[in-house]
Every structure is written in structure tokens, then in C-alpha cells.
Amino acid sequence: MKILVVCQHYWPENFRINDLVDGFIERGHEVDVLCGQPNYPAGQFFEGYDSHSVKEEQHGNVKVYRTFEIKRGSNSNIRIFLNYITFPIASLFQIGKLKKKDYDRIFIYQLSPVMMGVAGQKLAKKKHIPCIMYVLDIWPQNLYSVINFKNKLIRKMLYKEAMWNYRQPDRLITVSDKMKQYFMEKLNRTEEQVTFIPQCPEKLYEQRMEDEELKGRFGSSFNIVYTGNISPAQDIDTIVAAAKKCADAGLNQVKFLIVGDGMSRTYFEEQVAKNGLENYFSFEGFHPMEDIPKYTGIADALLGTLKSEGLEDFSIPAKVMSYLAAGRPLLLAMEGEPKSIVKEADCGFASKPGDAEGLFENICKLYHMTKMDRDVLGEHAFLYQQEHFERDKNIEKMLEVICR
């Protein structure tokens, strides 16, 4: 089949859509991608791109169509708003060109904002071909974890906009069973129209790597590694508060390695300095996905935190999947499905969102374990990932739904 993938984000940004596209091609399908200008997460355009780089390019076997996009810049609320609205609008101007292509399916990889797939929805209707949306960020709930609109009228408008977008595709794929049930009820859809297929980590996260430079810097410390986006949703204050408790308890070997970037990085660094915790943190900045196994390789625990915004049962954060594949103990401050996974797999410890004391106590549990016991937890994580979230199995399931 010839598939058009629509997503605001694509290579060279690090999103899981890159690996899905590769998986489609590996199985003999032809893929084009309609996307924006890469500037996530730091808010600055990648080298070789700018807001006016409306161009076509070839990435391996993928034909890439890029649209105009205002970059996130400082990642302020207004900049994110402008970034959110420019891609959906600009992508509509690509319909005339793409209508001439002989696509069999439109596949929307729906991150934020929900309307990023509008061009794909309209193109599918014009060409009378099936449109499938993979829902990763459920709107408008996900938006409120970043920008908390209190106005009831605005919230009502956002809900209507989101539901309109979710009604357009022929089929939805969700990342959790709870999300599947939500859409079946809200949209009056059937089992045939809504399918649950979880996100799965790229195979590279299963690699076991040793990096001599990192071992030299962190070989003598107890390393709690955090990877990925740094935003208000990540509950930074709880991480800082737990680190302060580690300092007060004299756990001098604890080191938080923050590998990533995002709109709240500056705030994170300021809070660390304000609390005198510089010796407990190392901000490693943004790294390409290929570098992450180097960091998980020196990790004694892998850290994930989320604010409680009513989204806990609707999705499993992508980093949790990657952490499981890395085969290291998980240290989460999350509710819902992620917490259930940790308990079921017996692969670490999970406390409630916002509970700095609970997170600290779980750090202490891992800190005082033997390395052998921590390795057992890590092995449990990897085995659970292989059984439930293995990449190749899930790509096959995805294509079954797309090609149906």
C-alpha cells in the first residue's frame, strides 16, 4: 500500500513515528510524510531548517513534505499556541499537491495539538480513502497539563473541537484500553472502529551499552536517570523535593541525571540552584535517541514523574516503555496504568504524583538494595516489555488495522 502519514513532528525530531514509518517500509509499504519544521523540544529550528523551509526532501525511502510552522521559541504559552495553530492551517495548502498522489490510506499520528491531522482528514474525504488516527495525546485533557485554562467557555469550545477531530477518521487506534472505552462511549463507535494498540519502544532501547566517558563521570554514584521532555506536566517540583530529602538524609551518592530539554528546563535548573542541590544533579541536555542506551546503561534507576491531571488511565508515557526495554529498575511517581505495570511486572517502585516523601522512600529502597537485587528488577522490566510491548509484534497489529 501507499500510505500518507500526517504528523506535525517527524525526523530529525525524536518521536516514535519515525520508527513506525520505518516499520511500515520494512514490510513493503510505500510511505510519504506530511510534517512541519523540526524545532522540538528546545524551540529552535534544527540546522538547515527555518519557518519558511516549505520544501520537499527525501529521507531514506520516505518522501517528506514540510509546511510552514512558527517555532516554539521560548516555549511560552503564546509561542506554543502559535506553534499549535500554524501547522494545521499551513498543512491545508498541501492538499492540492497531495491529492494528485495515489494514496491508499491516510495515517494520522496524533500528538498535540489534536487538529494536527486536519489536512489528512480532508484529503481522505476528497480521495474517498480510509483515514486512521493513532491517538497518543487525548484532547483537551492533555492540553490542560501544559496550559490550564479555567474559563468554562474556552474549555467547552476546546472539547467540541477535539470531538469533531476524533469523529472524522474511519478508525481510531488508542494507546490504552481505557482510552478505547472512552472513545467508544463518547463517539458511539464500535469495537471494529476503535482498536487498542500500545506504544512500543524502538529496538535500540533494548541495547546494553557501556560508555567509558560516562562511567568515568558517574561510575561511583547512585544514578537516577531521567530522559525526555521537560515540561510542566513532568512535576519537576516533586523531583526537586525528593532530592532535597536525599540531601537531608545524607544520601551523598545519589545523582539525578537529567537527559533532555523542554520548556521547563530553565525552571528546573533554577529550583535545583535555589535549594542548593547542584551536587545532586547533572543536566545533560538534549541527546539523540541513539545516545540514550549509554545513559540507561549507567542507571541504577530510571525516573518518571507526571502531574495528576486525570490522564493517568488514558495512556502510558512513551518513556515508561523505553525504560522497560532498557532493563533497569523503574522509579515512578505516577498513577493509573504505569503504576499498575510496575506492580504487575515487579520491576521497581511507584508512588503517587506529587508525593515527594513517597518518591524519596522508594529511592531509599533501591539505594539500600544490592546490585544483584536491582538487576533482578531490571530483568523483570525487560521480560514484561518483550511480552506486552515488543516493537515488531505491535507494528504488525498496527498494519492489520491500517490495511483493513
Coordinates of C-alpha atoms in Angstrom, one line a residue:
M1 CA 0.0 0.0 0.0
K2 CA 0.9 3.6 -0.4
I3 CA 0.4 5.5 2.9
L4 CA 0.5 9.2 3.7
V5 CA 1.5 9.8 7.3
V6 CA 0.4 13.1 8.7
C7 CA 2.1 14.4 11.9
Q8 CA 3.5 17.8 12.9
H9 CA 6.6 16.0 14.1
Y10 CA 9.0 13.8 12.2
W11 CA 12.7 13.2 11.7
P12 CA 15.1 14.7 12.7
E13 CA 12.9 15.2 15.8
N14 CA 12.9 12.2 18.1
F15 CA 9.3 10.8 18.0
R16 CA 8.2 7.3 17.8
I17 CA 6.5 8.0 14.4
N18 CA 10.0 7.7 12.9
D19 CA 10.3 4.1 13.9
L20 CA 6.7 3.3 12.9
V21 CA 7.3 4.7 9.4
D22 CA 10.5 2.5 9.2
G23 CA 8.4 -0.5 10.2
F24 CA 5.9 0.2 7.5
I25 CA 8.6 0.4 4.9
E26 CA 10.3 -2.8 6.2
R27 CA 7.1 -4.6 5.4
G28 CA 6.9 -3.5 1.8
H29 CA 4.7 -0.4 2.1
E30 CA 5.5 3.0 0.4
V31 CA 5.3 6.0 2.8
D32 CA 5.1 9.7 2.4
V33 CA 5.1 12.1 5.4
L34 CA 3.4 15.5 5.7
C35 CA 5.0 17.3 8.7
G36 CA 6.3 20.7 10.0
Q37 CA 9.7 22.2 10.6
P38 CA 11.7 20.5 13.3
N39 CA 12.1 22.6 16.4
Y40 CA 11.1 20.3 19.3
P41 CA 11.9 20.2 22.2
A42 CA 14.2 23.2 22.5
G43 CA 12.0 25.5 20.4
Q44 CA 14.7 26.4 17.9
F45 CA 14.8 25.1 14.3
F46 CA 17.2 22.3 13.6
E47 CA 20.2 23.2 11.4
G48 CA 19.1 23.6 7.8
Y49 CA 15.5 24.5 8.6
D50 CA 13.5 27.6 9.3
S51 CA 9.9 28.7 9.3
H52 CA 9.9 29.2 5.6
S53 CA 11.6 25.9 4.6
V54 CA 8.4 24.8 2.8
K55 CA 10.1 22.1 0.8
E56 CA 10.2 18.5 -0.2
E57 CA 13.0 16.3 0.8
Q58 CA 14.0 12.6 0.8
H59 CA 14.8 10.8 4.0
G60 CA 15.8 7.3 3.1
N61 CA 12.9 5.8 1.3
V62 CA 10.5 8.4 2.6
K63 CA 9.2 11.4 0.7
V64 CA 8.8 14.3 3.2
Y65 CA 6.5 17.3 2.6
R66 CA 7.2 20.1 5.1
T67 CA 4.9 23.0 5.7
F68 CA 5.3 26.5 7.2
E69 CA 5.5 26.5 11.0
I70 CA 6.2 29.0 13.8
K71 CA 8.8 27.6 16.1
R72 CA 8.1 27.1 19.8
G73 CA 10.9 29.6 20.7
S74 CA 10.9 30.3 24.4
N75 CA 8.1 27.6 24.9
S76 CA 5.9 30.3 26.5
N77 CA 2.1 29.7 26.4
I78 CA 1.7 32.2 23.5
R79 CA 4.6 30.6 21.5
I80 CA 3.1 27.1 21.9
F81 CA -0.3 28.4 20.9
L82 CA 1.2 29.9 17.7
N83 CA 3.1 26.7 17.0
Y84 CA -0.1 24.6 17.5
I85 CA -2.2 26.6 15.1
T86 CA 0.3 27.2 12.3
F87 CA 0.9 23.6 11.2
P88 CA -2.8 22.6 10.9
I89 CA -3.5 25.8 8.8
A90 CA -0.4 25.6 6.7
S91 CA -0.8 21.9 6.0
L92 CA -4.1 22.6 4.3
F93 CA -2.2 24.3 1.5
Q94 CA -0.5 21.0 0.7
I95 CA -3.8 19.2 -0.1
G96 CA -3.9 20.3 -3.8
K97 CA -0.4 18.8 -4.4
L98 CA -1.0 15.6 -2.4
K99 CA -4.4 15.0 -4.0
K100 CA -2.6 14.0 -7.2
K101 CA -0.8 11.2 -5.4
D102 CA -2.3 7.6 -5.5
Y103 CA -2.5 7.0 -1.7
D104 CA -4.4 4.0 -0.4
R105 CA -4.6 5.1 3.2
I106 CA -4.1 8.2 5.4
F107 CA -2.5 7.6 8.8
I108 CA -2.6 10.4 11.4
Y109 CA -0.1 10.1 14.3
Q110 CA -1.9 12.4 16.7
L111 CA 0.2 14.2 19.2
S112 CA -0.6 17.7 20.4
P113 CA -2.5 19.6 19.0
V114 CA -5.4 17.4 18.1
M115 CA -6.1 19.4 14.9
M116 CA -2.6 18.5 13.5
G117 CA -4.3 15.9 11.3
V118 CA -6.9 18.1 9.7
A119 CA -5.2 18.1 6.3
G120 CA -5.2 14.3 6.3
Q121 CA -8.8 14.1 7.2
K122 CA -9.9 16.4 4.4
L123 CA -7.6 14.7 1.9
A124 CA -9.0 11.3 2.8
K125 CA -12.5 12.5 2.1
K126 CA -11.6 14.1 -1.2
K127 CA -9.9 10.9 -2.4
H128 CA -12.5 8.6 -0.8
I129 CA -9.9 6.5 1.0
P130 CA -9.8 5.3 4.7
C131 CA -8.3 7.6 7.3
I132 CA -6.9 6.1 10.5
M133 CA -5.8 8.1 13.5
Y134 CA -3.4 6.9 16.2
V135 CA -4.4 8.9 19.4
L136 CA -1.4 9.4 21.7
D137 CA -2.4 12.7 23.3
I138 CA -6.0 12.8 24.4
W139 CA -7.5 16.3 24.0
P140 CA -8.4 18.6 25.5
Q141 CA -7.3 16.9 28.7
N142 CA -3.7 16.7 27.6
L143 CA -3.6 20.4 26.8
Y144 CA -4.6 21.2 30.4
S145 CA -1.5 19.5 31.7
V146 CA 0.5 22.3 30.0
I147 CA -1.8 25.2 29.8
N148 CA -4.6 25.2 32.5
F149 CA -7.5 27.1 31.0
K150 CA -10.0 27.8 33.8
N151 CA -12.6 29.6 31.6
K152 CA -15.6 27.2 31.2
L153 CA -16.5 28.6 27.8
I154 CA -13.0 28.0 26.5
R155 CA -13.0 24.5 27.9
K156 CA -16.3 23.8 26.2
M157 CA -15.0 25.1 22.9
L158 CA -11.9 23.0 23.1
Y159 CA -13.9 19.9 23.9
K160 CA -16.1 20.4 20.9
E161 CA -13.1 21.0 18.7
A162 CA -11.4 17.8 19.9
M163 CA -14.5 15.7 19.5
W164 CA -15.0 17.0 16.0
N165 CA -11.5 15.9 15.1
Y166 CA -11.9 12.5 16.6
R167 CA -15.1 11.9 14.7
Q168 CA -13.5 12.4 11.3
P169 CA -11.3 9.3 10.8
D170 CA -12.8 6.0 9.8
R171 CA -10.9 4.2 12.6
L172 CA -9.1 5.2 15.8
I173 CA -6.2 3.4 17.4
T174 CA -5.6 4.2 21.1
V175 CA -2.7 3.6 23.4
S176 CA -4.7 2.2 26.3
D177 CA -7.9 0.2 26.8
K178 CA -9.3 2.9 29.0
M179 CA -8.9 5.4 26.1
K180 CA -10.6 2.9 23.8
Q181 CA -13.6 2.6 26.0
Y182 CA -13.7 6.5 26.3
F183 CA -13.9 7.0 22.6
M184 CA -16.4 4.1 22.1
E185 CA -18.7 5.8 24.6
K186 CA -18.2 9.5 23.6
L187 CA -18.3 8.9 19.8
N188 CA -20.7 5.9 19.8
R189 CA -18.1 3.8 18.0
T190 CA -17.9 0.0 17.7
E191 CA -15.1 -2.4 18.5
E192 CA -14.4 -2.5 14.8
Q193 CA -13.9 1.2 14.7
V194 CA -11.7 1.6 17.8
T195 CA -8.6 -0.6 18.5
F196 CA -6.2 -0.6 21.4
I197 CA -2.5 -0.9 20.4
P198 CA 0.0 0.4 22.9
Q199 CA 3.1 2.4 22.0
C200 CA 6.2 0.3 21.7
P201 CA 9.9 1.3 22.1
E202 CA 12.4 1.2 19.3
K203 CA 14.7 -1.8 19.3
L204 CA 17.7 0.4 20.1
Y205 CA 16.4 0.9 23.6
E206 CA 17.0 -2.8 24.2
Q207 CA 20.7 -2.3 23.6
R208 CA 23.0 -2.8 26.6
M209 CA 25.8 -0.2 26.2
E210 CA 28.8 0.9 28.3
D211 CA 30.2 4.3 27.8
E212 CA 33.7 4.9 29.3
E213 CA 33.3 8.7 29.4
L214 CA 30.0 8.4 31.4
K215 CA 31.4 5.6 33.6
G216 CA 34.3 8.0 34.4
R217 CA 31.9 10.8 35.4
F218 CA 29.3 8.8 37.2
G219 CA 30.8 5.4 38.0
S220 CA 30.9 5.9 41.7
S221 CA 27.4 7.4 42.2
F222 CA 23.9 6.0 42.6
N223 CA 22.5 7.2 39.3
I224 CA 18.8 8.1 38.9
V225 CA 18.4 8.8 35.2
Y226 CA 15.5 10.8 33.7
T227 CA 15.2 11.0 29.9
G228 CA 12.9 13.0 27.6
N229 CA 10.8 16.2 27.6
I230 CA 11.0 18.6 30.5
S231 CA 7.6 20.4 30.7
P232 CA 5.1 21.4 33.5
A233 CA 3.4 18.1 33.1
Q234 CA 6.6 16.3 34.4
D235 CA 6.0 17.5 38.0
I236 CA 9.5 18.9 38.5
D237 CA 8.9 20.3 42.0
T238 CA 8.3 16.7 43.2
I239 CA 11.7 15.6 41.8
V240 CA 13.4 18.6 43.5
A241 CA 11.7 18.0 46.8
A242 CA 12.6 14.3 46.8
A243 CA 16.3 15.2 46.0
K244 CA 16.2 17.7 49.0
K245 CA 15.1 14.8 51.2
C246 CA 18.0 12.8 49.9
A247 CA 20.4 15.6 50.8
D248 CA 18.9 16.0 54.3
A249 CA 19.2 12.2 54.8
G250 CA 22.9 12.2 53.8
L251 CA 22.5 10.1 50.7
N252 CA 25.5 11.8 49.2
Q253 CA 26.0 9.2 46.4
V254 CA 22.6 9.9 44.8
K255 CA 22.9 11.7 41.4
F256 CA 20.0 12.7 39.2
L257 CA 21.0 12.7 35.6
I258 CA 18.5 14.8 33.5
V259 CA 18.9 13.9 29.9
G260 CA 16.6 16.0 27.8
D261 CA 15.3 19.5 27.2
G262 CA 12.0 21.4 27.0
M263 CA 10.0 24.4 28.1
S264 CA 10.7 23.9 31.9
R265 CA 14.4 23.1 31.8
T266 CA 15.4 26.6 33.0
Y267 CA 12.8 26.5 35.8
F268 CA 14.2 23.0 36.8
E269 CA 17.7 24.3 37.0
E270 CA 16.7 27.4 39.0
Q271 CA 14.9 25.2 41.5
V272 CA 17.9 23.0 41.9
A273 CA 20.2 26.0 42.5
K274 CA 17.6 27.6 44.8
N275 CA 17.7 24.5 47.1
G276 CA 21.5 24.1 46.9
L277 CA 21.3 20.8 45.2
E278 CA 23.8 21.3 42.4
N279 CA 25.9 18.4 43.6
Y280 CA 22.9 16.1 43.2
F281 CA 22.0 16.9 39.6
S282 CA 23.7 16.8 36.2
F283 CA 21.7 18.4 33.4
E284 CA 23.0 16.6 30.3
G285 CA 20.8 18.5 27.8
F286 CA 19.2 17.1 24.6
H287 CA 20.8 14.0 23.2
P288 CA 19.9 12.0 20.1
M289 CA 17.9 8.9 20.7
E290 CA 20.9 6.7 19.8
D291 CA 22.7 8.1 22.9
I292 CA 20.0 7.1 25.4
P293 CA 21.2 3.5 26.0
K294 CA 24.5 4.9 27.1
Y295 CA 22.7 6.7 29.9
T296 CA 20.4 3.8 30.8
G297 CA 23.5 1.6 30.9
I298 CA 24.8 3.5 33.9
A299 CA 21.4 3.9 35.6
D300 CA 20.6 2.3 39.0
A301 CA 17.0 3.5 38.5
L302 CA 15.0 5.2 35.7
L303 CA 12.8 8.1 36.8
G304 CA 9.4 9.1 35.5
T305 CA 7.1 11.6 37.1
L306 CA 3.7 13.1 36.0
K307 CA 1.3 15.6 37.5
S308 CA -2.1 14.1 38.2
E309 CA -4.4 15.7 35.6
G310 CA -6.9 12.9 35.1
L311 CA -4.9 11.4 32.3
E312 CA -3.3 8.5 34.2
D313 CA -5.5 5.7 32.9
F314 CA -5.7 7.1 29.4
S315 CA -2.1 6.5 28.3
I316 CA 1.2 5.1 29.2
P317 CA 4.0 7.6 28.7
A318 CA 6.5 6.7 26.0
K319 CA 9.4 7.0 28.4
V320 CA 7.9 4.2 30.5
M321 CA 8.0 1.8 27.5
S322 CA 11.6 2.8 26.8
Y323 CA 12.5 2.3 30.5
L324 CA 11.1 -1.2 30.5
A325 CA 13.1 -2.1 27.3
A326 CA 16.3 -0.8 29.0
G327 CA 16.1 -3.5 31.6
R328 CA 16.7 -1.2 34.6
P329 CA 14.5 -0.7 37.8
L330 CA 11.7 1.8 37.3
L331 CA 11.2 4.6 39.8
L332 CA 7.8 6.3 39.0
A333 CA 5.6 9.0 40.6
M334 CA 2.5 8.2 38.6
E335 CA -0.9 6.8 38.9
G336 CA -3.0 4.6 36.7
E337 CA -1.7 2.2 34.1
P338 CA 2.1 3.0 34.6
K339 CA 1.7 2.2 38.4
S340 CA -0.1 -1.0 37.6
I341 CA 2.6 -2.1 35.2
V342 CA 5.3 -1.6 37.8
K343 CA 3.4 -3.6 40.3
E344 CA 2.4 -6.4 37.9
A345 CA 5.9 -6.7 36.4
D346 CA 7.6 -6.4 39.8
C347 CA 10.2 -4.1 38.2
G348 CA 10.6 -1.2 40.6
F349 CA 8.5 1.1 42.7
A350 CA 5.8 3.7 42.1
S351 CA 4.4 6.4 44.3
K352 CA 1.6 8.9 43.8
P353 CA 2.0 12.0 41.7
G354 CA 3.2 14.9 43.8
D355 CA 4.2 12.7 46.7
A356 CA 7.8 13.7 47.3
E357 CA 8.0 11.7 50.5
G358 CA 6.8 8.6 48.7
L359 CA 9.3 9.1 45.9
F360 CA 12.1 9.6 48.5
E361 CA 11.2 6.4 50.3
N362 CA 11.3 4.4 47.1
I363 CA 14.7 5.9 46.2
C364 CA 15.9 4.7 49.6
K365 CA 14.6 1.2 48.9
L366 CA 16.5 1.0 45.7
Y367 CA 19.6 2.7 47.2
H368 CA 19.8 0.2 50.0
M369 CA 19.3 -2.9 47.7
T370 CA 22.2 -4.9 46.5
K371 CA 23.1 -4.5 42.9
M372 CA 22.1 -8.1 42.3
D373 CA 18.5 -7.4 43.6
R374 CA 18.3 -4.3 41.4
D375 CA 19.4 -6.3 38.4
V376 CA 16.5 -8.8 39.1
L377 CA 14.0 -5.9 39.0
G378 CA 15.6 -4.8 35.7
E379 CA 15.3 -8.2 34.2
H380 CA 11.6 -8.3 35.2
A381 CA 11.1 -5.0 33.4
F382 CA 12.7 -6.3 30.2
L383 CA 10.8 -9.6 30.2
Y384 CA 7.5 -7.7 30.7
Q385 CA 8.3 -5.4 27.8
Q386 CA 9.1 -8.3 25.5
E387 CA 5.8 -10.0 26.3
H388 CA 3.5 -6.9 26.1
F389 CA 5.2 -4.1 24.2
E390 CA 7.6 -5.6 21.6
R391 CA 8.1 -3.4 18.6
D392 CA 7.7 -5.8 15.7
K393 CA 4.6 -7.5 17.0
N394 CA 2.9 -4.2 17.5
I395 CA 3.8 -2.9 14.1
E396 CA 2.1 -5.9 12.6
K397 CA -1.0 -5.2 14.7
M398 CA -0.9 -1.6 13.5
L399 CA -0.8 -2.5 9.9
E400 CA -3.6 -5.0 10.3
V401 CA -5.8 -2.1 11.3
I402 CA -4.5 0.3 8.7
C403 CA -4.8 -2.1 5.8
R404 CA -8.2 -3.5 6.9

